[in-house]
Amino acid sequence: MGSSQPPGAEPAANISMPEEVPATPAMTLGQRHGTLTLSQASRSARASAQGPAYGAHFSSGDFSIWLEDSNLLGVVAYVLNVGTVRLSLPALPDRTPRVQAFERSLPPEVIALTSRGGSSLLARHNAEAEAQFVRRFVASLWCCYGSDREPATVIDRYRQVLLPNALKVVPKPLQVNSALGKSQPT
């Protein structure tokens, strides 16, 4: 009997199958989508002569929260296992850019807010504050999903302060990610 394999090929029984890597909640395809709607925070203690303070309404499915802490909002999105976030910004009323949890980069529209020319000084200042809020949100979300790439000094703050606060505001049934990965040694 002849072999159906080409000459020089190993028998199928000797082919090793790649090991399966167990999926963590952050890697699953069942990620939620969210919306981050920025607006100026009224009567905020953080508002100063340096510019307005912003807050955001974050929603994903039936969950919704208003916070002025963009870093905490990023951790809340991580706890909910949000993978894609639509941005609704006052400086971009006719556009809805999106950010991805596993991408560190900002959408070009958000980057352009920091170099707006031709607008009034107040409009430029507000646009820069919006871009800064989004930048911190994206950095926080990226840091949580990539905690195994971050230094321990950074992740310690997330573990000790931000993650416990996020777990307090997200109802238990909606919590998908309740821990951070192991961080890099410092």
mmCIF file of C-alpha atoms in Angstrom:
data_model
loop_
_atom_site.group_PDB
_atom_site.id
_atom_site.type_symbol
_atom_site.label_atom_id
_atom_site.label_comp_id
_atom_site.label_asym_id
_atom_site.label_seq_id
_atom_site.Cartn_x
_atom_site.Cartn_y
_atom_site.Cartn_z
ATOM 1 C CA MET A 1 0.000 0.000 0.000
ATOM 2 C CA GLY A 2 1.206 3.424 -0.872
ATOM 3 C CA SER A 3 1.185 6.478 1.314
ATOM 4 C CA SER A 4 -1.066 9.403 0.483
ATOM 5 C CA GLN A 5 1.504 11.845 1.878
ATOM 6 C CA PRO A 6 4.090 13.545 -0.312
ATOM 7 C CA PRO A 7 7.651 12.231 -0.042
ATOM 8 C CA GLY A 8 9.558 13.670 2.921
ATOM 9 C CA ALA A 9 6.416 14.545 4.894
ATOM 10 C CA GLU A 10 6.060 13.267 8.421
ATOM 11 C CA PRO A 11 3.151 10.999 9.259
ATOM 12 C CA ALA A 12 0.133 12.838 10.690
ATOM 13 C CA ALA A 13 0.524 11.091 14.038
ATOM 14 C CA ASN A 14 3.833 12.907 14.614
ATOM 15 C CA ILE A 15 2.465 16.384 14.015
ATOM 16 C CA SER A 16 2.227 18.237 17.302
ATOM 17 C CA MET A 17 -0.753 20.457 17.864
ATOM 18 C CA PRO A 18 -0.131 23.895 19.362
ATOM 19 C CA GLU A 19 -0.978 24.194 23.018
ATOM 20 C CA GLU A 20 -4.174 26.012 23.791
ATOM 21 C CA VAL A 21 -3.744 29.156 25.827
ATOM 22 C CA PRO A 22 -6.595 29.567 28.286
ATOM 23 C CA ALA A 23 -8.524 32.755 27.564
ATOM 24 C CA THR A 24 -8.700 35.307 30.303
ATOM 25 C CA PRO A 25 -11.844 37.443 30.598
ATOM 26 C CA ALA A 26 -9.977 40.359 29.030
ATOM 27 C CA MET A 27 -9.203 38.250 25.956
ATOM 28 C CA THR A 28 -12.646 36.849 25.275
ATOM 29 C CA LEU A 29 -14.710 37.839 22.287
ATOM 30 C CA GLY A 30 -17.707 38.679 24.464
ATOM 31 C CA GLN A 31 -16.467 42.167 25.159
ATOM 32 C CA ARG A 32 -18.996 44.897 25.714
ATOM 33 C CA HIS A 33 -19.211 48.223 23.959
ATOM 34 C CA GLY A 34 -19.401 51.495 25.817
ATOM 35 C CA THR A 35 -20.009 55.188 25.277
ATOM 36 C CA LEU A 36 -18.098 57.997 26.954
ATOM 37 C CA THR A 37 -19.923 61.341 26.836
ATOM 38 C CA LEU A 38 -17.832 64.261 28.053
ATOM 39 C CA SER A 39 -19.149 67.489 29.468
ATOM 40 C CA GLN A 40 -17.855 70.243 31.691
ATOM 41 C CA ALA A 41 -18.214 69.558 35.379
ATOM 42 C CA SER A 42 -20.191 72.303 37.040
ATOM 43 C CA ARG A 43 -19.036 73.656 40.381
ATOM 44 C CA SER A 44 -16.112 71.273 40.470
ATOM 45 C CA ALA A 45 -13.384 71.788 43.022
ATOM 46 C CA ARG A 46 -10.977 70.779 40.257
ATOM 47 C CA ALA A 47 -12.039 73.654 38.010
ATOM 48 C CA SER A 48 -9.462 76.389 38.235
ATOM 49 C CA ALA A 49 -7.962 79.327 36.446
ATOM 50 C CA GLN A 50 -6.043 76.807 34.330
ATOM 51 C CA GLY A 51 -9.193 75.664 32.632
ATOM 52 C CA PRO A 52 -12.439 73.802 33.007
ATOM 53 C CA ALA A 53 -12.764 70.451 34.669
ATOM 54 C CA TYR A 54 -14.467 67.724 32.707
ATOM 55 C CA GLY A 55 -16.437 64.719 33.722
ATOM 56 C CA ALA A 56 -18.006 61.980 31.696
ATOM 57 C CA HIS A 57 -21.095 59.891 31.587
ATOM 58 C CA PHE A 58 -19.997 56.323 30.803
ATOM 59 C CA SER A 59 -22.533 53.737 29.753
ATOM 60 C CA SER A 60 -22.385 50.135 28.663
ATOM 61 C CA GLY A 61 -25.580 48.162 28.261
ATOM 62 C CA ASP A 62 -27.779 48.811 31.304
ATOM 63 C CA PHE A 63 -24.876 50.233 33.336
ATOM 64 C CA SER A 64 -24.352 53.983 33.521
ATOM 65 C CA ILE A 65 -22.210 56.241 35.723
ATOM 66 C CA TRP A 66 -20.997 59.864 35.886
ATOM 67 C CA LEU A 67 -17.441 60.463 37.125
ATOM 68 C CA GLU A 68 -14.913 63.278 36.933
ATOM 69 C CA ASP A 69 -11.972 60.893 37.320
ATOM 70 C CA SER A 70 -10.923 59.715 33.859
ATOM 71 C CA ASN A 71 -8.515 57.133 35.304
ATOM 72 C CA LEU A 72 -11.262 55.554 37.390
ATOM 73 C CA LEU A 73 -13.564 55.514 34.344
ATOM 74 C CA GLY A 74 -10.919 53.549 32.456
ATOM 75 C CA VAL A 75 -10.798 50.973 35.254
ATOM 76 C CA VAL A 76 -14.624 50.801 35.342
ATOM 77 C CA ALA A 77 -14.576 50.040 31.596
ATOM 78 C CA TYR A 78 -11.989 47.302 32.258
ATOM 79 C CA VAL A 79 -14.085 45.750 35.051
ATOM 80 C CA LEU A 80 -17.047 45.678 32.655
ATOM 81 C CA ASN A 81 -14.811 44.094 29.967
ATOM 82 C CA VAL A 82 -15.444 46.891 27.491
ATOM 83 C CA GLY A 83 -13.440 46.515 24.284
ATOM 84 C CA THR A 84 -14.703 49.424 22.176
ATOM 85 C CA VAL A 85 -15.686 52.872 23.428
ATOM 86 C CA ARG A 86 -17.509 55.489 21.361
ATOM 87 C CA LEU A 87 -16.580 59.050 22.289
ATOM 88 C CA SER A 88 -19.046 61.899 22.365
ATOM 89 C CA LEU A 89 -17.121 65.138 22.802
ATOM 90 C CA PRO A 90 -18.455 68.712 22.865
ATOM 91 C CA ALA A 91 -15.544 69.811 20.648
ATOM 92 C CA LEU A 92 -16.539 67.200 18.031
ATOM 93 C CA PRO A 93 -20.324 67.504 17.838
ATOM 94 C CA ASP A 94 -20.571 65.954 14.373
ATOM 95 C CA ARG A 95 -18.166 63.022 14.896
ATOM 96 C CA THR A 96 -18.079 59.935 17.090
ATOM 97 C CA PRO A 97 -14.526 58.614 17.244
ATOM 98 C CA ARG A 98 -13.879 55.210 18.804
ATOM 99 C CA VAL A 99 -11.113 53.856 20.991
ATOM 100 C CA GLN A 100 -10.168 50.208 21.354
ATOM 101 C CA ALA A 101 -9.158 48.745 24.711
ATOM 102 C CA PHE A 102 -6.088 47.026 23.277
ATOM 103 C CA GLU A 103 -4.839 50.056 21.346
ATOM 104 C CA ARG A 104 -2.768 52.721 22.957
ATOM 105 C CA SER A 105 -3.302 55.310 20.250
ATOM 106 C CA LEU A 106 -5.937 58.003 20.219
ATOM 107 C CA PRO A 107 -8.221 58.618 17.264
ATOM 108 C CA PRO A 108 -6.858 61.304 14.902
ATOM 109 C CA GLU A 109 -9.822 63.570 15.689
ATOM 110 C CA VAL A 110 -8.895 63.585 19.382
ATOM 111 C CA ILE A 111 -5.221 64.218 18.648
ATOM 112 C CA ALA A 112 -6.205 67.146 16.409
ATOM 113 C CA LEU A 113 -8.012 68.777 19.342
ATOM 114 C CA THR A 114 -4.653 69.638 20.916
ATOM 115 C CA SER A 115 -3.551 71.644 17.885
ATOM 116 C CA ARG A 116 -6.712 73.442 16.886
ATOM 117 C CA GLY A 117 -5.963 76.657 15.107
ATOM 118 C CA GLY A 118 -8.326 79.484 14.277
ATOM 119 C CA SER A 119 -10.612 78.884 17.240
ATOM 120 C CA SER A 120 -11.023 81.253 20.108
ATOM 121 C CA LEU A 121 -8.651 80.847 23.022
ATOM 122 C CA LEU A 122 -11.480 79.482 25.190
ATOM 123 C CA ALA A 123 -12.524 76.930 22.540
ATOM 124 C CA ARG A 124 -8.911 75.764 22.122
ATOM 125 C CA HIS A 125 -8.488 75.500 25.877
ATOM 126 C CA ASN A 126 -11.677 73.450 26.214
ATOM 127 C CA ALA A 127 -10.726 71.189 23.302
ATOM 128 C CA GLU A 128 -7.316 70.535 24.867
ATOM 129 C CA ALA A 129 -8.972 69.686 28.206
ATOM 130 C CA GLU A 130 -11.292 67.229 26.442
ATOM 131 C CA ALA A 131 -8.363 65.585 24.647
ATOM 132 C CA GLN A 132 -6.471 65.308 27.946
ATOM 133 C CA PHE A 133 -9.467 63.637 29.641
ATOM 134 C CA VAL A 134 -9.743 61.092 26.816
ATOM 135 C CA ARG A 135 -5.973 60.516 26.858
ATOM 136 C CA ARG A 136 -6.054 59.637 30.577
ATOM 137 C CA PHE A 137 -9.104 57.382 30.089
ATOM 138 C CA VAL A 138 -7.394 55.482 27.244
ATOM 139 C CA ALA A 139 -4.114 55.197 29.186
ATOM 140 C CA SER A 140 -5.962 53.776 32.200
ATOM 141 C CA LEU A 141 -7.901 51.267 30.096
ATOM 142 C CA TRP A 142 -4.713 50.236 28.278
ATOM 143 C CA CYS A 143 -2.852 49.905 31.577
ATOM 144 C CA CYS A 144 -5.487 47.564 33.029
ATOM 145 C CA TYR A 145 -5.675 45.278 30.001
ATOM 146 C CA GLY A 146 -1.891 45.289 29.712
ATOM 147 C CA SER A 147 -1.062 45.176 33.415
ATOM 148 C CA ASP A 148 1.410 42.355 32.792
ATOM 149 C CA ARG A 149 3.486 44.826 30.716
ATOM 150 C CA GLU A 150 3.420 47.648 33.263
ATOM 151 C CA PRO A 151 5.872 48.308 36.100
ATOM 152 C CA ALA A 152 4.787 47.255 39.572
ATOM 153 C CA THR A 153 4.887 50.861 40.818
ATOM 154 C CA VAL A 154 2.141 51.795 38.362
ATOM 155 C CA ILE A 155 0.003 48.705 38.887
ATOM 156 C CA ASP A 156 0.227 48.971 42.683
ATOM 157 C CA ARG A 157 -1.804 52.202 42.577
ATOM 158 C CA TYR A 158 -4.363 50.530 40.346
ATOM 159 C CA ARG A 159 -4.599 47.498 42.651
ATOM 160 C CA GLN A 160 -4.759 49.494 45.886
ATOM 161 C CA VAL A 161 -6.955 52.436 44.897
ATOM 162 C CA LEU A 162 -8.564 52.423 41.470
ATOM 163 C CA LEU A 163 -9.617 48.774 41.090
ATOM 164 C CA PRO A 164 -11.301 48.567 44.539
ATOM 165 C CA ASN A 165 -13.172 51.821 43.801
ATOM 166 C CA ALA A 166 -14.281 50.533 40.401
ATOM 167 C CA LEU A 167 -15.477 47.260 41.928
ATOM 168 C CA LYS A 168 -17.578 49.284 44.403
ATOM 169 C CA VAL A 169 -19.466 51.139 41.662
ATOM 170 C CA VAL A 170 -19.956 48.271 39.183
ATOM 171 C CA PRO A 171 -22.693 45.833 40.274
ATOM 172 C CA LYS A 172 -21.373 42.301 40.953
ATOM 173 C CA PRO A 173 -23.360 40.623 38.142
ATOM 174 C CA LEU A 174 -21.720 42.953 35.590
ATOM 175 C CA GLN A 175 -18.142 42.493 36.814
ATOM 176 C CA VAL A 176 -16.058 40.457 34.376
ATOM 177 C CA ASN A 177 -12.507 41.525 35.236
ATOM 178 C CA SER A 178 -12.020 41.772 38.989
ATOM 179 C CA ALA A 179 -8.233 41.475 39.142
ATOM 180 C CA LEU A 180 -5.211 42.789 37.269
ATOM 181 C CA GLY A 181 -2.489 40.674 35.723
ATOM 182 C CA LYS A 182 0.917 40.270 37.283
ATOM 183 C CA SER A 183 3.030 43.392 36.716
ATOM 184 C CA GLN A 184 6.664 43.665 35.664
ATOM 185 C CA PRO A 185 9.248 43.911 38.450
ATOM 186 C CA THR A 186 10.625 47.395 38.988
#
